[in-house]
Amino acid sequence: MKNAWALLVVPVVLCACGSEKSRWLTAYQQTKCAHARLQVRVQQAQVRATAPERVLRHRLAGQQAATVAVFAAQFAALGADSATGQRRYQQAYRQLTDAQSERYGHVSTPGYARALADLVQARDHTIQARQVRRQTLQHRLRRTPGYAARHRQVAALDSSIRAQGERVATRYRPPMDSLQQGLNRQGHEYHALRQRLDAVQQTALASQRDRIRRSPCQPVE
């Protein structure tokens, strides 16, 4: 008789857990979907609110890119020259140190010290001359008519876009916070529910929860 009662109780417990699992998944999906849809509404409202600024910024950025392109080849040549100079220095340094090691081992000599100092001085002189050329190019770029003004305009537009976007987000913050609190509460419920399931059921629940996270507005299977 005792075994018969056990057989009756187990299905009831499993059914209760299954029903609780189904209710949690449905509620979680509803909250997650509402949260995702509200995020889309916020983003769309931000785009609408900042549309004129974004159009102007895009035009100014295109003009700036065209100006920079005039100097791009010269900046690229300086970069390539820098890499070549570094390789030549390393090669000369290895040749000098290898020759010194073959004749004197690890002992330094006055001749080696002078040769090394000359090599380093030549490298530093080349680097300094290259830096001067780079600074000259940058100065010419900044002095290009309209470049500095456009740079300031783009910075001002970026600041305005951020500020307007934040104002839009502030209007939606109460419902967004409410939904986030609901998700936090459902997260605690998930862990409590998981403790009452066996390993197979836990895996299935985690899989269904992750599917909702990926596609929150698709119906729960």
mmCIF file of C-alpha atoms in Angstrom:
data_model
loop_
_atom_site.group_PDB
_atom_site.id
_atom_site.type_symbol
_atom_site.label_atom_id
_atom_site.label_comp_id
_atom_site.label_asym_id
_atom_site.label_seq_id
_atom_site.Cartn_x
_atom_site.Cartn_y
_atom_site.Cartn_z
ATOM 1 C CA MET A 1 0.000 0.000 0.000
ATOM 2 C CA LYS A 2 2.923 2.322 0.822
ATOM 3 C CA ASN A 3 4.472 1.713 -2.619
ATOM 4 C CA ALA A 4 1.160 2.475 -4.284
ATOM 5 C CA TRP A 5 1.006 5.869 -2.557
ATOM 6 C CA ALA A 6 4.567 6.565 -3.720
ATOM 7 C CA LEU A 7 3.611 5.840 -7.311
ATOM 8 C CA LEU A 8 0.730 8.282 -7.008
ATOM 9 C CA VAL A 9 2.768 11.067 -5.368
ATOM 10 C CA VAL A 10 5.708 11.110 -7.840
ATOM 11 C CA PRO A 11 3.617 11.949 -10.950
ATOM 12 C CA VAL A 12 1.844 14.710 -9.004
ATOM 13 C CA VAL A 13 5.203 16.285 -8.005
ATOM 14 C CA LEU A 14 6.567 16.011 -11.542
ATOM 15 C CA CYS A 15 3.379 17.509 -12.928
ATOM 16 C CA ALA A 16 3.574 20.397 -10.457
ATOM 17 C CA CYS A 17 7.195 21.092 -11.408
ATOM 18 C CA GLY A 18 6.334 20.873 -15.080
ATOM 19 C CA SER A 19 3.457 23.302 -14.651
ATOM 20 C CA GLU A 20 5.634 25.696 -12.658
ATOM 21 C CA LYS A 21 8.337 25.462 -15.300
ATOM 22 C CA SER A 22 5.844 26.259 -18.050
ATOM 23 C CA ARG A 23 4.450 29.248 -16.135
ATOM 24 C CA TRP A 24 7.930 30.610 -15.487
ATOM 25 C CA LEU A 25 8.970 30.267 -19.142
ATOM 26 C CA THR A 26 5.804 32.034 -20.309
ATOM 27 C CA ALA A 27 6.219 34.881 -17.825
ATOM 28 C CA TYR A 28 9.936 35.219 -18.591
ATOM 29 C CA GLN A 29 9.284 35.287 -22.321
ATOM 30 C CA GLN A 30 6.653 38.007 -21.908
ATOM 31 C CA THR A 31 8.939 40.185 -19.784
ATOM 32 C CA LYS A 32 11.946 39.617 -22.017
ATOM 33 C CA CYS A 33 9.956 40.415 -25.148
ATOM 34 C CA ALA A 34 8.517 43.585 -23.614
ATOM 35 C CA HIS A 35 12.027 44.641 -22.582
ATOM 36 C CA ALA A 36 13.433 43.995 -26.074
ATOM 37 C CA ARG A 37 10.581 45.870 -27.762
ATOM 38 C CA LEU A 38 11.000 48.820 -25.440
ATOM 39 C CA GLN A 39 14.728 48.929 -26.229
ATOM 40 C CA VAL A 40 13.873 49.102 -29.935
ATOM 41 C CA ARG A 41 11.388 51.933 -29.251
ATOM 42 C CA VAL A 42 14.041 53.865 -27.342
ATOM 43 C CA GLN A 43 16.576 53.428 -30.143
ATOM 44 C CA GLN A 44 14.058 54.480 -32.775
ATOM 45 C CA ALA A 45 13.095 57.545 -30.737
ATOM 46 C CA GLN A 46 16.757 58.461 -30.352
ATOM 47 C CA VAL A 47 17.318 58.156 -34.100
ATOM 48 C CA ARG A 48 14.294 60.350 -34.835
ATOM 49 C CA ALA A 49 15.330 62.965 -32.288
ATOM 50 C CA THR A 50 18.868 63.239 -33.645
ATOM 51 C CA ALA A 51 18.192 62.729 -37.369
ATOM 52 C CA PRO A 52 19.062 66.298 -38.504
ATOM 53 C CA GLU A 53 22.318 66.288 -36.524
ATOM 54 C CA ARG A 54 23.280 62.862 -37.858
ATOM 55 C CA VAL A 55 22.694 63.945 -41.461
ATOM 56 C CA LEU A 56 24.848 67.038 -40.988
ATOM 57 C CA ARG A 57 27.550 65.064 -39.193
ATOM 58 C CA HIS A 58 27.672 62.501 -41.987
ATOM 59 C CA ARG A 59 28.166 65.256 -44.561
ATOM 60 C CA LEU A 60 30.892 66.979 -42.535
ATOM 61 C CA ALA A 61 32.669 63.682 -41.852
ATOM 62 C CA GLY A 62 32.711 62.971 -45.589
ATOM 63 C CA GLN A 63 34.279 66.367 -46.252
ATOM 64 C CA GLN A 64 36.886 65.752 -43.563
ATOM 65 C CA ALA A 65 37.711 62.343 -45.022
ATOM 66 C CA ALA A 66 38.225 63.910 -48.456
ATOM 67 C CA THR A 67 40.609 66.461 -46.952
ATOM 68 C CA VAL A 68 42.579 63.814 -45.053
ATOM 69 C CA ALA A 69 42.815 61.668 -48.210
ATOM 70 C CA VAL A 70 44.933 64.389 -49.855
ATOM 71 C CA PHE A 71 47.610 63.803 -47.201
ATOM 72 C CA ALA A 72 47.047 60.064 -46.726
ATOM 73 C CA ALA A 73 49.761 58.927 -49.143
ATOM 74 C CA GLN A 74 52.345 61.184 -47.490
ATOM 75 C CA PHE A 75 51.461 59.929 -44.009
ATOM 76 C CA ALA A 76 51.597 56.337 -45.290
ATOM 77 C CA ALA A 77 55.041 56.973 -46.827
ATOM 78 C CA LEU A 78 56.292 58.265 -43.468
ATOM 79 C CA GLY A 79 54.979 55.146 -41.766
ATOM 80 C CA ALA A 80 56.690 52.876 -44.302
ATOM 81 C CA ASP A 81 59.915 54.870 -43.994
ATOM 82 C CA SER A 82 59.779 54.465 -40.217
ATOM 83 C CA ALA A 83 59.416 50.685 -40.479
ATOM 84 C CA THR A 84 62.254 50.465 -43.003
ATOM 85 C CA GLY A 85 64.510 52.619 -40.830
ATOM 86 C CA GLN A 86 63.853 50.432 -37.797
ATOM 87 C CA ARG A 87 64.716 47.267 -39.744
ATOM 88 C CA ARG A 88 67.945 48.821 -41.031
ATOM 89 C CA TYR A 89 68.956 49.890 -37.546
ATOM 90 C CA GLN A 90 68.326 46.420 -36.129
ATOM 91 C CA GLN A 91 70.296 44.832 -38.963
ATOM 92 C CA ALA A 92 73.252 47.196 -38.462
ATOM 93 C CA TYR A 93 73.111 46.659 -34.710
ATOM 94 C CA ARG A 94 73.218 42.857 -35.110
ATOM 95 C CA GLN A 95 76.140 43.099 -37.547
ATOM 96 C CA LEU A 96 78.056 45.346 -35.166
ATOM 97 C CA THR A 97 77.436 43.203 -32.075
ATOM 98 C CA ASP A 98 78.126 39.937 -33.945
ATOM 99 C CA ALA A 99 81.460 41.269 -35.195
ATOM 100 C CA GLN A 100 82.364 42.442 -31.695
ATOM 101 C CA SER A 101 81.434 39.079 -30.182
ATOM 102 C CA GLU A 102 83.518 37.159 -32.730
ATOM 103 C CA ARG A 103 86.640 39.193 -31.921
ATOM 104 C CA TYR A 104 86.260 40.003 -28.210
ATOM 105 C CA GLY A 105 83.433 37.849 -26.888
ATOM 106 C CA HIS A 106 81.248 39.759 -24.436
ATOM 107 C CA VAL A 107 83.946 42.330 -23.649
ATOM 108 C CA SER A 108 83.198 45.906 -24.725
ATOM 109 C CA THR A 109 85.929 47.972 -26.354
ATOM 110 C CA PRO A 110 86.285 51.733 -26.998
ATOM 111 C CA GLY A 111 85.945 51.191 -30.719
ATOM 112 C CA TYR A 112 82.726 49.200 -30.280
ATOM 113 C CA ALA A 113 81.305 51.812 -27.893
ATOM 114 C CA ARG A 114 82.018 54.625 -30.376
ATOM 115 C CA ALA A 115 80.524 52.670 -33.285
ATOM 116 C CA LEU A 116 77.413 51.853 -31.246
ATOM 117 C CA ALA A 117 77.030 55.488 -30.151
ATOM 118 C CA ASP A 118 77.329 56.637 -33.781
ATOM 119 C CA LEU A 119 74.716 54.090 -34.844
ATOM 120 C CA VAL A 120 72.257 55.180 -32.138
ATOM 121 C CA GLN A 121 72.890 58.847 -32.925
ATOM 122 C CA ALA A 122 72.189 58.268 -36.628
ATOM 123 C CA ARG A 123 68.980 56.413 -35.765
ATOM 124 C CA ASP A 124 67.808 59.160 -33.407
ATOM 125 C CA HIS A 125 68.615 61.857 -35.974
ATOM 126 C CA THR A 126 66.560 60.018 -38.605
ATOM 127 C CA ILE A 127 63.635 59.583 -36.199
ATOM 128 C CA GLN A 128 63.734 63.260 -35.268
ATOM 129 C CA ALA A 129 63.782 64.334 -38.910
ATOM 130 C CA ARG A 130 60.837 62.044 -39.629
ATOM 131 C CA GLN A 131 58.894 63.479 -36.684
ATOM 132 C CA VAL A 132 59.477 66.984 -38.033
ATOM 133 C CA ARG A 133 58.111 65.952 -41.420
ATOM 134 C CA ARG A 134 55.075 64.380 -39.747
ATOM 135 C CA GLN A 135 54.402 67.495 -37.665
ATOM 136 C CA THR A 136 54.720 69.627 -40.799
ATOM 137 C CA LEU A 137 52.153 67.469 -42.577
ATOM 138 C CA GLN A 138 49.799 67.616 -39.606
ATOM 139 C CA HIS A 139 50.171 71.381 -39.475
ATOM 140 C CA ARG A 140 49.352 71.660 -43.188
ATOM 141 C CA LEU A 141 46.331 69.401 -42.695
ATOM 142 C CA ARG A 142 44.997 71.502 -39.804
ATOM 143 C CA ARG A 143 45.564 74.701 -41.807
ATOM 144 C CA THR A 144 43.555 73.387 -44.777
ATOM 145 C CA PRO A 145 40.614 75.786 -45.279
ATOM 146 C CA GLY A 146 37.542 74.556 -43.398
ATOM 147 C CA TYR A 147 39.251 71.603 -41.702
ATOM 148 C CA ALA A 148 39.470 73.055 -38.189
ATOM 149 C CA ALA A 149 35.939 74.489 -38.348
ATOM 150 C CA ARG A 150 34.499 71.164 -39.491
ATOM 151 C CA HIS A 151 36.423 69.367 -36.749
ATOM 152 C CA ARG A 152 34.813 71.642 -34.129
ATOM 153 C CA GLN A 153 31.375 71.196 -35.718
ATOM 154 C CA VAL A 154 31.651 67.411 -35.666
ATOM 155 C CA ALA A 155 32.704 67.461 -31.994
ATOM 156 C CA ALA A 156 29.760 69.741 -31.140
ATOM 157 C CA LEU A 157 27.342 67.519 -33.065
ATOM 158 C CA ASP A 158 28.635 64.411 -31.292
ATOM 159 C CA SER A 159 28.023 66.104 -27.952
ATOM 160 C CA SER A 160 24.513 67.187 -29.000
ATOM 161 C CA ILE A 161 23.638 63.694 -30.283
ATOM 162 C CA ARG A 162 24.760 62.116 -27.001
ATOM 163 C CA ALA A 163 22.814 64.647 -24.943
ATOM 164 C CA GLN A 164 19.597 64.233 -26.944
ATOM 165 C CA GLY A 165 19.943 60.459 -26.861
ATOM 166 C CA GLU A 166 20.273 60.573 -23.082
ATOM 167 C CA ARG A 167 17.204 62.800 -22.775
ATOM 168 C CA VAL A 168 15.180 60.317 -24.821
ATOM 169 C CA ALA A 169 16.447 57.415 -22.711
ATOM 170 C CA THR A 170 15.494 59.307 -19.538
ATOM 171 C CA ARG A 171 11.868 59.529 -20.682
ATOM 172 C CA TYR A 172 11.735 55.753 -21.071
ATOM 173 C CA ARG A 173 13.694 54.971 -17.906
ATOM 174 C CA PRO A 174 10.745 54.243 -15.559
ATOM 175 C CA PRO A 175 9.208 51.452 -17.690
ATOM 176 C CA MET A 176 12.677 50.177 -18.592
ATOM 177 C CA ASP A 177 13.668 49.995 -14.916
ATOM 178 C CA SER A 178 10.387 48.259 -14.080
ATOM 179 C CA LEU A 179 10.963 45.596 -16.718
ATOM 180 C CA GLN A 180 14.568 45.143 -15.589
ATOM 181 C CA GLN A 181 13.397 44.608 -12.032
ATOM 182 C CA GLY A 182 10.988 41.989 -13.327
ATOM 183 C CA LEU A 183 13.822 40.219 -15.144
ATOM 184 C CA ASN A 184 15.945 40.332 -11.990
ATOM 185 C CA ARG A 185 13.113 38.793 -9.977
ATOM 186 C CA GLN A 186 12.574 36.106 -12.606
ATOM 187 C CA GLY A 187 16.298 35.366 -12.492
ATOM 188 C CA HIS A 188 15.986 34.519 -8.793
ATOM 189 C CA GLU A 189 12.875 32.439 -9.529
ATOM 190 C CA TYR A 190 14.802 30.566 -12.219
ATOM 191 C CA HIS A 191 17.512 29.480 -9.777
ATOM 192 C CA ALA A 192 14.936 28.439 -7.178
ATOM 193 C CA LEU A 193 12.974 26.448 -9.750
ATOM 194 C CA ARG A 194 16.131 24.819 -11.071
ATOM 195 C CA GLN A 195 16.910 23.361 -7.648
ATOM 196 C CA ARG A 196 13.623 21.446 -7.706
ATOM 197 C CA LEU A 197 14.342 19.773 -11.076
ATOM 198 C CA ASP A 198 16.446 16.777 -11.980
ATOM 199 C CA ALA A 199 19.513 17.074 -14.243
ATOM 200 C CA VAL A 200 17.609 16.403 -17.474
ATOM 201 C CA GLN A 201 14.923 18.942 -16.620
ATOM 202 C CA GLN A 202 17.541 21.515 -15.616
ATOM 203 C CA THR A 203 19.249 21.161 -19.001
ATOM 204 C CA ALA A 204 15.935 21.514 -20.825
ATOM 205 C CA LEU A 205 14.987 24.587 -18.783
ATOM 206 C CA ALA A 206 18.354 26.255 -19.427
ATOM 207 C CA SER A 207 18.032 25.526 -23.149
ATOM 208 C CA GLN A 208 14.548 27.058 -23.317
ATOM 209 C CA ARG A 209 15.647 30.098 -21.310
ATOM 210 C CA ASP A 210 18.625 30.641 -23.637
ATOM 211 C CA ARG A 211 16.360 30.337 -26.663
ATOM 212 C CA ILE A 212 14.150 33.079 -25.215
ATOM 213 C CA ARG A 213 17.203 35.240 -24.644
ATOM 214 C CA ARG A 214 18.203 34.868 -28.299
ATOM 215 C CA SER A 215 14.687 35.398 -29.692
ATOM 216 C CA PRO A 216 12.575 36.877 -26.904
ATOM 217 C CA CYS A 217 9.473 37.613 -28.949
ATOM 218 C CA GLN A 218 9.037 34.167 -30.486
ATOM 219 C CA PRO A 219 6.383 32.018 -28.720
ATOM 220 C CA VAL A 220 7.593 29.526 -26.128
ATOM 221 C CA GLU A 221 7.501 25.991 -27.518
#
